Short mmCIF file of C-alpha atoms in Angstrom, two decimals:
data_model
loop_
_atom_site.label_atom_id
_atom_site.label_comp_id
_atom_site.label_asym_id
_atom_site.label_seq_id
_atom_site.Cartn_x
_atom_site.Cartn_y
_atom_site.Cartn_z
CA UNK A 19 47.37 136.11 204.07
CA UNK A 20 45.04 133.21 204.82
CA UNK A 21 41.65 132.76 205.86
CA UNK A 22 43.29 132.02 209.80
CA UNK A 23 46.75 133.09 209.07
CA UNK A 24 46.82 136.82 208.86
CA UNK A 25 43.64 137.46 207.88
CA UNK A 26 42.99 140.95 206.16
CA UNK A 27 40.60 143.28 208.02
CA UNK A 28 37.80 143.55 206.06
CA UNK A 29 35.53 142.08 208.81
CA UNK A 30 35.74 145.53 211.48
CA UNK A 31 36.44 147.90 208.63
CA UNK A 32 32.85 146.63 208.20
CA UNK A 33 31.53 147.16 211.67
CA UNK A 34 33.18 150.68 211.44
CA UNK A 35 31.37 151.17 208.34
CA UNK A 36 28.08 150.35 209.67
CA UNK A 37 25.53 153.14 210.88
CA UNK A 38 26.01 152.62 214.89
CA UNK A 39 30.00 151.57 215.53
CA UNK A 40 31.34 152.16 218.86
CA UNK A 41 34.88 152.88 219.86
CA UNK A 42 36.24 150.14 221.62
CA UNK A 43 39.64 150.17 220.25
CA UNK A 44 40.87 150.71 223.85
CA UNK A 45 40.27 147.43 224.91
CA UNK A 46 43.93 147.08 222.66
CA UNK A 47 45.41 149.11 224.35
CA UNK A 48 45.37 146.39 227.53
CA UNK A 49 46.35 143.59 225.13
CA UNK A 50 49.14 145.46 224.41
CA UNK A 51 50.03 146.11 227.62
CA UNK A 52 49.90 142.23 228.05
CA UNK A 53 51.57 141.33 224.95
CA UNK A 54 54.72 138.73 226.55
CA UNK A 55 53.57 138.71 229.80
CA UNK A 56 51.94 136.29 231.82
CA UNK A 57 48.91 138.37 231.81
CA UNK A 58 49.07 137.94 228.02
CA UNK A 59 46.53 134.66 228.41
CA UNK A 60 42.77 136.64 228.10
CA UNK A 61 39.23 134.56 228.29
CA UNK A 62 36.63 136.48 227.69
CA UNK A 63 32.74 135.44 228.18
CA UNK A 64 30.14 137.05 228.01
CA UNK A 65 26.74 136.48 226.58
CA UNK A 66 25.84 135.99 223.01
CA UNK A 67 24.93 139.40 221.08
CA UNK A 68 26.83 141.66 223.19
CA UNK A 69 30.23 142.04 220.86
CA UNK A 70 32.03 139.37 221.75
CA UNK A 71 33.24 138.24 217.59
CA UNK A 72 33.29 142.39 217.12
CA UNK A 73 36.43 142.93 219.60
CA UNK A 74 38.15 139.63 217.61
CA UNK A 75 38.04 141.68 214.44
CA UNK A 76 38.98 144.22 215.63
CA UNK A 77 42.70 142.44 217.32
CA UNK A 78 42.48 141.29 214.07
CA UNK A 79 42.77 143.73 212.17
CA UNK A 80 45.16 145.70 214.41
CA UNK A 81 48.09 142.64 215.14
CA UNK A 82 47.40 140.98 211.49
CA UNK A 83 50.42 140.98 209.19
CA UNK A 84 48.48 140.31 206.62
CA UNK A 85 46.96 143.75 206.69
CA UNK A 86 47.60 147.60 207.12
CA UNK A 87 45.51 148.68 208.88
CA UNK A 88 47.29 152.42 209.98
CA UNK A 89 44.06 154.64 207.98
CA UNK A 90 41.28 151.90 209.76
CA UNK A 91 42.90 152.74 213.14
CA UNK A 92 43.51 156.54 212.38
CA UNK A 93 40.36 157.65 213.98
CA UNK A 94 40.36 155.36 216.78
CA UNK A 95 40.69 156.55 220.05
CA UNK A 96 43.84 153.80 219.92
CA UNK A 97 45.32 155.83 217.41
CA UNK A 98 46.01 158.10 220.10
CA UNK A 99 48.43 156.34 222.22
CA UNK A 100 52.12 155.33 222.16
CA UNK A 101 51.61 152.10 221.94
CA UNK A 102 50.08 152.38 218.40
CA UNK A 103 52.25 152.14 215.88
CA UNK A 104 54.46 149.85 217.56
CA UNK A 105 52.34 147.37 218.03
CA UNK A 106 49.98 148.10 214.68
CA UNK A 107 49.90 144.96 212.20
CA UNK A 108 53.40 143.09 213.41
CA UNK A 109 52.47 140.12 214.67
CA UNK A 110 51.70 136.53 213.03
CA UNK A 111 47.41 136.32 213.73
CA UNK A 112 45.86 133.58 213.58
CA UNK A 113 41.73 134.26 214.09
CA UNK A 114 39.53 130.99 214.88
CA UNK A 115 36.03 131.17 214.79
CA UNK A 116 35.14 127.19 216.28
CA UNK A 117 31.43 127.97 215.59
CA UNK A 118 33.06 127.41 211.94
CA UNK A 119 34.31 123.93 212.66
CA UNK A 120 32.19 122.15 216.11
CA UNK A 121 30.38 119.72 212.78
CA UNK A 122 33.08 118.83 211.43
CA UNK A 123 32.66 114.87 212.83
CA UNK A 124 33.61 114.04 216.60
CA UNK A 125 36.71 116.92 218.32
CA UNK A 126 39.71 114.53 217.53
CA UNK A 127 37.95 115.25 213.67
CA UNK A 128 37.64 118.74 214.45
CA UNK A 129 41.34 118.90 215.84
CA UNK A 130 42.44 117.36 213.23
CA UNK A 131 41.32 119.12 210.57
CA UNK A 132 41.53 122.72 212.17
CA UNK A 133 45.69 121.34 212.69
CA UNK A 134 45.81 120.41 208.61
CA UNK A 135 43.85 124.22 207.33
CA UNK A 136 46.66 125.79 209.89
CA UNK A 137 49.96 123.96 208.78
CA UNK A 138 48.25 124.71 205.27
CA UNK A 139 48.11 127.76 205.62
CA UNK A 140 51.09 127.93 207.69
CA UNK A 141 53.08 126.03 205.02
CA UNK A 142 52.65 128.00 201.90
CA UNK A 143 53.88 131.27 203.67
CA UNK A 144 56.86 129.97 205.29
CA UNK A 145 58.01 127.51 202.68
CA UNK A 146 61.02 128.22 203.22
CA UNK A 147 61.16 127.41 206.84
CA UNK A 148 62.54 123.78 206.92
CA UNK A 149 60.38 122.31 209.78
CA UNK A 150 61.58 118.44 210.94
CA UNK A 151 57.22 117.48 210.49
CA UNK A 152 55.47 119.12 208.74
CA UNK A 153 51.78 117.33 209.90
CA UNK A 154 52.44 118.38 213.94
CA UNK A 155 51.51 121.95 214.49
CA UNK A 156 53.66 123.20 217.45
CA UNK A 157 56.73 121.85 216.30
CA UNK A 158 55.64 123.96 212.73
CA UNK A 159 54.41 126.83 214.90
CA UNK A 160 57.56 126.98 217.20
CA UNK A 161 60.00 126.39 214.17
CA UNK A 162 58.84 129.51 212.00
CA UNK A 163 59.04 131.42 215.20
CA UNK A 164 62.68 130.54 215.53
CA UNK A 165 63.08 130.77 212.62
CA UNK A 166 61.47 134.30 211.87
CA UNK A 167 61.72 135.62 215.26
CA UNK A 168 58.20 137.08 214.94
CA UNK A 169 55.48 136.05 217.54
CA UNK A 170 52.11 134.02 217.17
CA UNK A 171 48.79 136.48 218.18
CA UNK A 172 46.13 133.35 218.83
CA UNK A 173 42.90 135.36 218.91
CA UNK A 174 39.66 132.54 219.46
CA UNK A 175 35.99 133.01 219.24
CA UNK A 176 33.23 131.42 220.24
CA UNK A 177 36.09 128.97 222.71
CA UNK A 178 33.37 127.36 223.99
CA UNK A 179 31.06 126.20 221.46
CA UNK A 180 32.74 123.08 222.20
CA UNK A 181 31.33 122.64 225.47
CA UNK A 182 27.77 123.94 224.83
CA UNK A 183 27.14 121.36 221.98
CA UNK A 184 28.32 118.52 223.68
CA UNK A 185 27.26 119.38 227.29
CA UNK A 186 28.24 116.29 228.68
CA UNK A 187 30.22 114.65 227.05
CA UNK A 188 32.97 115.14 228.74
CA UNK A 189 36.08 112.51 227.15
CA UNK A 190 35.26 115.10 223.94
CA UNK A 191 35.96 118.00 226.25
CA UNK A 192 39.13 116.83 227.88
CA UNK A 193 40.42 115.87 224.15
CA UNK A 194 39.50 119.73 223.21
CA UNK A 195 41.42 120.91 226.43
CA UNK A 196 44.17 119.01 225.77
CA UNK A 197 44.64 120.69 222.54
CA UNK A 198 44.28 124.04 223.62
CA UNK A 199 46.53 122.98 226.24
CA UNK A 200 48.89 122.33 224.18
CA UNK A 201 49.07 124.47 221.59
CA UNK A 202 48.70 127.80 224.44
CA UNK A 203 50.93 126.48 227.01
CA UNK A 204 54.03 127.71 227.56
CA UNK A 205 54.87 127.90 224.20
CA UNK A 206 57.47 130.53 223.32
CA UNK A 207 55.78 131.82 220.56
CA UNK A 208 52.66 132.93 221.81
CA UNK A 209 52.78 136.59 222.58
CA UNK A 210 49.02 136.71 222.94
CA UNK A 211 45.88 134.66 223.10
CA UNK A 212 42.55 135.72 223.29
CA UNK A 213 40.12 133.24 223.82
CA UNK A 214 36.01 134.39 223.84
CA UNK A 215 33.08 132.58 224.81
CA UNK A 216 29.44 132.69 227.01
CA UNK A 217 31.44 130.30 229.61
CA UNK A 218 34.32 130.63 231.55
CA UNK A 219 36.48 128.04 231.30
CA UNK A 220 35.85 124.71 232.43
CA UNK A 221 36.90 123.48 236.44
CA UNK A 222 37.91 119.90 235.46
CA UNK A 223 40.11 118.63 237.62
CA UNK A 224 44.05 118.89 235.72
CA UNK A 225 42.96 120.13 232.53
CA UNK A 226 41.80 123.36 234.68
CA UNK A 227 45.58 123.13 233.53
CA UNK A 228 44.82 126.06 230.83
CA UNK A 229 44.08 128.11 234.25
CA UNK A 230 46.76 130.01 232.22
CA UNK A 231 43.57 132.29 231.67
CA UNK A 232 43.23 135.17 232.74
CA UNK A 233 39.29 135.49 232.91
CA UNK A 234 37.40 138.29 232.41
CA UNK A 235 33.26 137.96 233.02
CA UNK A 236 30.00 138.39 234.02
CA UNK A 237 30.36 138.34 237.45
CA UNK A 238 33.74 139.77 237.54
CA UNK A 239 35.91 141.49 234.30
CA UNK A 240 38.41 144.35 235.65
CA UNK A 241 40.16 146.28 234.15
CA UNK A 242 38.21 145.98 230.97
CA UNK A 243 34.50 146.12 232.43
CA UNK A 244 33.89 149.23 230.22
CA UNK A 245 33.63 146.99 227.21
CA UNK A 246 31.44 144.38 228.04
CA UNK A 247 28.68 146.35 226.75
CA UNK A 248 28.06 149.38 225.79
CA UNK A 249 28.44 152.01 228.84
CA UNK A 250 25.17 154.67 230.34
CA UNK A 251 27.75 157.75 228.77
CA UNK A 252 28.03 155.77 225.24
CA UNK A 253 24.04 155.35 225.32
CA UNK A 254 23.62 159.09 226.08
CA UNK A 255 24.98 159.94 223.38
CA UNK A 256 23.65 157.25 220.65
CA UNK A 257 19.88 158.40 222.15
CA UNK A 258 21.24 162.23 221.62
CA UNK A 259 22.34 162.46 217.81
CA UNK A 260 18.88 159.66 216.87
CA UNK A 261 16.74 161.34 219.26
CA UNK A 262 15.88 159.02 220.95
CA UNK A 263 14.10 158.20 224.66
CA UNK A 264 17.06 157.66 227.12
CA UNK A 265 14.93 157.19 229.46
CA UNK A 266 13.23 153.66 227.91
CA UNK A 267 16.31 152.91 226.92
CA UNK A 268 17.95 152.62 230.15
CA UNK A 269 13.84 150.79 231.05
CA UNK A 270 14.27 148.01 228.24
CA UNK A 271 18.31 147.75 227.89
CA UNK A 272 20.49 148.89 231.36
CA UNK A 273 20.63 147.21 234.48
CA UNK A 274 23.38 144.81 234.31
CA UNK A 275 25.89 145.78 236.97
CA UNK A 276 29.48 144.71 235.53
CA UNK A 277 31.99 145.78 238.11
CA UNK A 278 29.70 148.99 239.33
CA UNK A 279 30.36 150.01 236.03
CA UNK A 280 25.88 150.14 234.28
CA UNK A 281 26.14 148.04 231.16
CA UNK A 282 23.58 147.61 228.49
CA UNK A 283 23.22 145.59 225.72
CA UNK A 284 24.50 146.27 222.67
CA UNK A 285 22.85 144.33 220.27
CA UNK A 286 19.15 145.38 221.38
CA UNK A 287 20.29 149.58 221.00
CA UNK A 288 20.99 149.10 218.56
CA UNK A 289 18.38 147.31 217.13
CA UNK A 290 16.26 150.17 218.74
CA UNK A 291 17.77 152.47 217.03
CA UNK A 292 17.53 151.03 213.69
CA UNK A 293 13.66 150.15 214.12
CA UNK A 294 12.21 153.22 215.55
CA UNK A 295 10.96 150.38 218.36
CA UNK A 296 11.44 149.37 221.63
CA UNK A 297 10.91 145.39 222.12
CA UNK A 298 12.27 142.08 223.17
CA UNK A 299 15.76 141.76 220.46
CA UNK A 300 18.18 140.27 222.22
CA UNK A 301 16.37 137.02 223.07
CA UNK A 302 15.18 134.46 220.73
CA UNK A 303 13.56 130.69 220.15
CA UNK A 304 16.82 129.16 220.95
CA UNK A 305 17.45 131.59 224.63
CA UNK A 306 13.59 130.87 225.18
CA UNK A 307 14.21 126.88 225.72
CA UNK A 308 17.50 127.12 227.57
CA UNK A 309 16.07 129.75 230.03
CA UNK A 310 12.08 127.23 229.96
CA UNK A 311 15.37 123.94 230.89
CA UNK A 312 16.84 125.68 233.98
CA UNK A 313 14.28 127.27 235.92
CA UNK A 314 12.53 124.52 235.49
CA UNK A 315 14.84 122.56 237.83
CA UNK A 316 13.88 123.50 241.32
CA UNK A 317 17.14 123.04 242.81
CA UNK A 318 16.94 124.03 247.69
CA UNK A 319 13.74 126.71 246.10
CA UNK A 320 14.65 127.62 243.04
CA UNK A 321 10.71 128.71 241.99
CA UNK A 322 10.92 131.09 244.82
CA UNK A 323 14.28 132.71 244.05
CA UNK A 324 12.76 133.43 240.41
CA UNK A 325 9.81 134.30 241.72
CA UNK A 326 10.91 137.06 243.89
CA UNK A 327 13.20 138.01 241.10
CA UNK A 328 10.89 138.49 238.99
CA UNK A 329 9.08 140.59 241.02
CA UNK A 330 11.98 142.87 241.44
CA UNK A 331 13.98 141.64 244.58
CA UNK A 332 17.57 140.59 244.98
CA UNK A 333 19.15 137.39 245.69
CA UNK A 334 22.33 136.45 247.52
CA UNK A 335 24.45 133.81 245.82
CA UNK A 336 28.04 132.65 245.39
CA UNK A 337 29.62 132.29 242.39
CA UNK A 338 32.12 129.34 243.42
CA UNK A 339 30.61 126.39 243.65
CA UNK A 340 29.65 127.38 239.71
CA UNK A 341 31.82 124.46 237.40
CA UNK A 342 31.43 126.59 233.86
CA UNK A 343 29.63 124.01 232.28
CA UNK A 344 25.59 123.62 231.79
CA UNK A 345 25.22 120.74 232.96
CA UNK A 346 26.64 120.04 236.02
CA UNK A 347 24.46 121.60 239.15
CA UNK A 348 24.67 121.06 242.51
CA UNK A 349 22.18 124.35 243.59
CA UNK A 350 20.47 126.85 243.09
CA UNK A 351 23.65 128.95 242.96
CA UNK A 352 24.63 126.76 240.55
CA UNK A 353 21.75 127.34 238.33
CA UNK A 354 21.29 130.71 238.24
CA UNK A 355 25.13 131.42 237.57
CA UNK A 356 25.51 130.02 234.95
CA UNK A 357 21.92 132.28 234.00
CA UNK A 358 24.62 135.13 234.60
CA UNK A 359 26.94 134.65 231.83
CA UNK A 360 23.89 133.47 229.79
CA UNK A 361 22.88 136.66 230.17
CA UNK A 362 19.29 136.60 232.16
CA UNK A 363 20.58 137.83 235.19
CA UNK A 364 23.30 140.37 236.54
CA UNK A 365 25.82 140.03 239.09
CA UNK A 366 26.94 142.46 241.76
CA UNK A 367 30.11 141.71 242.01
CA UNK A 368 30.52 144.07 245.62
CA UNK A 369 26.88 142.66 247.11
CA UNK A 370 26.80 139.60 245.73
CA UNK A 371 23.41 139.55 244.21
CA UNK A 372 22.02 138.44 240.98
CA UNK A 373 18.91 140.52 239.87
CA UNK A 374 16.94 140.52 236.33
CA UNK A 375 18.35 143.23 235.14
CA UNK A 376 16.45 145.57 232.74
CA UNK A 377 12.47 145.40 231.36
CA UNK A 378 13.10 142.95 227.92
CA UNK A 379 14.51 140.61 230.60
CA UNK A 380 11.72 140.43 232.82
CA UNK A 381 9.18 140.12 229.77
CA UNK A 382 11.79 137.12 228.88
CA UNK A 383 10.48 135.88 232.42
CA UNK A 384 8.05 136.05 232.59
CA UNK A 385 6.99 135.20 228.54
CA UNK A 386 8.73 131.60 229.89
CA UNK A 387 6.38 131.53 232.96
CA UNK A 388 3.33 132.12 231.31
CA UNK A 389 4.18 127.94 229.38
CA UNK A 390 5.72 126.38 232.08
CA UNK A 391 2.71 125.42 234.16
CA UNK A 392 3.48 127.83 237.07
CA UNK A 393 -0.24 128.69 236.97
CA UNK A 394 -0.25 130.28 240.13
CA UNK A 395 2.44 132.85 239.23
CA UNK A 396 1.53 133.66 235.28
CA UNK A 397 -2.50 134.24 236.87
CA UNK A 398 -0.67 137.28 238.89
CA UNK A 399 0.60 138.67 236.01
CA UNK A 400 -2.59 138.37 234.03
CA UNK A 401 -4.61 140.59 236.49
CA UNK A 402 -1.77 142.75 236.36
CA UNK A 403 -4.13 145.32 234.02
CA UNK A 404 -7.20 144.43 235.99
CA UNK A 405 -5.42 145.51 239.59
CA UNK A 406 -3.42 148.11 237.81
CA UNK A 407 -7.35 149.91 236.63
CA UNK A 408 -8.88 149.18 240.18
CA UNK A 409 -6.45 151.54 241.85
CA UNK A 410 -6.83 154.10 239.65
CA UNK A 411 -10.60 154.37 239.81
CA UNK A 412 -10.40 154.55 243.95
CA UNK A 413 -12.32 150.78 243.96
CA UNK A 414 -11.54 149.72 247.20
CA UNK A 415 -12.65 145.80 247.42
CA UNK A 416 -11.51 145.20 243.58
CA UNK A 417 -7.97 145.86 244.59
CA UNK A 418 -8.31 143.69 247.91
CA UNK A 419 -10.45 141.12 246.36
CA UNK A 420 -7.45 140.70 243.01
CA UNK A 421 -4.63 141.24 245.98
CA UNK A 422 -6.19 138.86 247.97
CA UNK A 423 -6.76 136.17 245.26
CA UNK A 424 -2.78 136.35 243.65
CA UNK A 425 -1.92 136.22 247.49
CA UNK A 426 -3.73 132.98 248.15
CA UNK A 427 -2.93 131.81 244.94
CA UNK A 428 1.61 132.21 245.99
CA UNK A 429 1.43 130.49 249.60
CA UNK A 430 2.94 127.35 248.04
CA UNK A 431 6.14 129.34 247.00
CA UNK A 432 6.03 132.30 249.43
CA UNK A 433 5.35 132.43 253.33
CA UNK A 434 1.64 133.50 254.00
CA UNK A 435 2.25 135.82 256.91
CA UNK A 436 4.97 137.42 256.03
CA UNK A 437 5.11 140.79 254.89
CA UNK A 438 7.86 140.67 252.37
CA UNK A 439 6.30 138.44 251.12
CA UNK A 440 3.24 140.43 250.51
CA UNK A 441 5.53 142.96 249.20
CA UNK A 442 6.45 140.22 246.54
CA UNK A 443 3.13 139.06 245.47
CA UNK A 444 2.11 142.78 245.39
CA UNK A 445 5.34 143.49 242.81
CA UNK A 446 4.18 140.25 241.11
CA UNK A 447 0.28 141.70 241.15
CA UNK A 448 1.62 145.51 239.94
CA UNK A 449 3.83 144.07 236.94
CA UNK A 450 2.07 145.16 234.11
CA UNK A 451 2.32 148.50 235.88
CA UNK A 452 5.97 149.55 234.67
CA UNK A 453 4.80 150.23 231.28
CA UNK A 454 3.87 153.27 232.72
CA UNK A 455 5.46 153.30 236.43
CA UNK A 456 8.86 153.34 237.97
CA UNK A 457 7.88 151.28 241.27
CA UNK A 458 10.58 151.12 244.29
CA UNK A 459 10.32 148.91 246.51
CA UNK A 460 11.24 149.60 250.33
CA UNK A 461 11.30 153.17 249.31
CA UNK A 462 13.75 155.73 251.84
CA UNK A 463 10.80 158.01 252.23
CA UNK A 464 10.33 160.69 255.71
CA UNK A 465 11.22 159.31 258.83
CA UNK A 466 10.93 155.92 257.27
CA UNK A 467 10.70 153.54 254.36
CA UNK A 468 7.37 153.19 251.99
CA UNK A 469 6.39 149.48 250.99
CA UNK A 470 5.91 150.71 247.10
CA UNK A 471 5.95 153.83 245.02
CA UNK A 472 4.75 153.98 241.62
CA UNK A 473 6.08 156.66 240.18
CA UNK A 474 4.52 157.51 236.47
CA UNK A 475 7.54 157.31 233.84
CA UNK A 476 7.75 160.95 231.27
CA UNK A 477 4.67 161.24 229.51
CA UNK A 478 2.39 159.23 231.90
CA UNK A 479 -0.67 161.42 233.23
CA UNK A 480 -1.07 159.80 235.58
CA UNK A 481 -1.03 160.32 239.54
CA UNK A 482 1.85 158.90 241.24
CA UNK A 483 0.90 155.79 243.84
CA UNK A 484 1.77 154.82 247.34
CA UNK A 485 1.32 151.47 248.68
CA UNK A 486 1.60 150.80 252.59
CA UNK A 487 0.96 147.41 254.35
CA UNK A 488 -0.22 146.53 257.32
CA UNK A 489 -0.57 142.76 258.64
CA UNK A 490 -3.13 142.25 261.53
CA UNK A 491 -4.37 146.03 262.20
CA UNK A 492 -6.74 148.08 259.99
CA UNK A 493 -5.94 149.56 255.70
CA UNK A 494 -7.29 152.31 257.68
CA UNK A 495 -3.46 152.18 260.23
CA UNK A 496 -1.69 151.70 256.82
CA UNK A 497 -3.02 155.17 254.95
CA UNK A 498 -2.19 156.78 258.41
CA UNK A 499 1.61 155.69 259.24
CA UNK A 500 1.77 157.31 255.61
CA UNK A 501 0.57 160.47 256.78
CA UNK A 502 2.72 160.46 259.66
CA UNK A 503 6.34 159.10 258.11
CA UNK A 504 6.03 162.34 255.70
CA UNK A 505 5.96 159.72 252.23
CA UNK A 506 4.09 162.05 250.57
CA UNK A 507 6.91 165.05 251.19
CA UNK A 508 9.87 162.84 249.57
CA UNK A 509 8.77 162.08 246.54
CA UNK A 510 10.23 164.83 245.22
CA UNK A 511 10.08 163.25 240.81
CA UNK A 512 6.37 164.17 241.16
CA UNK A 513 4.32 167.15 242.07
CA UNK A 514 0.78 166.64 241.75
CA UNK A 515 -2.21 164.16 243.00
CA UNK A 516 -0.92 160.92 244.79
CA UNK A 517 -2.74 158.47 245.36
CA UNK A 518 -2.54 156.82 249.26
CA UNK A 519 -3.27 152.40 249.39
CA UNK A 520 -3.64 151.29 252.82
CA UNK A 521 -3.32 147.30 252.70
CA UNK A 522 -4.15 144.86 255.32
CA UNK A 523 -4.53 140.52 256.04
CA UNK A 524 -5.17 138.92 258.66
CA UNK A 525 -3.96 135.72 259.49
CA UNK A 526 -7.97 134.75 258.58
CA UNK A 527 -6.38 135.49 254.74
CA UNK A 528 -8.67 138.32 255.16
CA UNK A 529 -7.76 141.84 253.03
CA UNK A 530 -8.66 144.78 253.31
CA UNK A 531 -8.32 148.37 251.26
CA UNK A 532 -8.34 152.11 251.59
CA UNK A 533 -7.34 154.30 249.11
CA UNK A 534 -7.40 157.84 249.32
CA UNK A 535 -6.09 160.88 247.10
CA UNK A 536 -3.62 163.18 247.88
CA UNK A 537 -2.99 166.29 245.97
CA UNK A 538 0.22 167.55 246.16
CA UNK A 539 1.19 171.58 246.68
#
């Protein structure tokens, strides 16, 4: 037993003993299925605090010869599978958290120190093996495997921290990738190589040669998508056990679409339960700065896209040009793809669209924009409370005035005489209304699609709101369309008072508003 070689199961035991533990042990069933196959090289990338280290500790506890974990896994799902006992604690495990070594001088010095540490532990546990050169890590691993026949499972956590620390140092990155390639690729002593990080493997000429790794990321994680975070069923069970409001939990922390599976931020869900409140638990000063750095890059109208995303829209992107580092950006899509991997956006593999996943992340975007000098957008967000109040009070002139102000302020970003742009502006203008309402854009209602529909959240005693937009017509015509197409009849989630809001704007930038009350029987 050692620190890096065949460690104990202490870390995973702590996870099991935690107040909230979600059983993700069926990931082991998948890794068991690829042992000693071409698919044995696994690189899992997902945002920070999404359970990467917990999974690494779990795999270590299961495979490591340095401990007996039968009792530990006895009540877990994996214990019911056919492969459970066959591979339990049967392998030489080398578990490395690269974040613990990244500050050991330059990359060459780090690799040398890490190699010496590993050789020290390998020699201590295998002193009976006559190695030709005890200073050559790859040779030592090969000779120990040849002599004893027990293959190695490599678990490398935070594998990409070198790329995050040395963002622009391609020489150091090359040295590091060469080390990984020599250590792992085509080596008969490797039974499984499982790496975790935030970034997928860097596309870097011949050094994508560690492309033997199968990548499971925030853009495509099949067939292990359910292990990316908490699933809907898992969060429902947590809310039931701890008496939490599931709808609020969903609003705050859901929204990551991983291959069609709805995934929640595990860090935030756990914090919310333990602290008994909903707040921004995942974000921090570090990630705030990161978001600020990337969204201020104005590639191909990135600002326009960020505003539309904040307004609840989705944007089609091409993820294939992203080079999997944090400095090489040639297009807007490269920046947006990085934000997917960092957890600020979610990506739908089927539609190729990105969107802001939930209220927690939306709040982070809004906070960042407010201090970035995007005064027009920031002002739009600031008047949200005033606009909602004016709408609920039926103050038509004030609503028209505020919407006109927001519309005018944002013409530098969004086209003025474009109905979809006005809908986007309205979503910004009503931004804080999402605390009290579920807001739908282009909701199918009756014989058409209502531009904006506001449905009160549970336990909120407010009227529903239907907003219809017109261009170069009249606000009264917008109201008539709501009635003619029976929009009110199709709001099945709500019964009671509904506010019908008709808004018209002219080419001369004049806005008008009509508000009527409608009581649904």
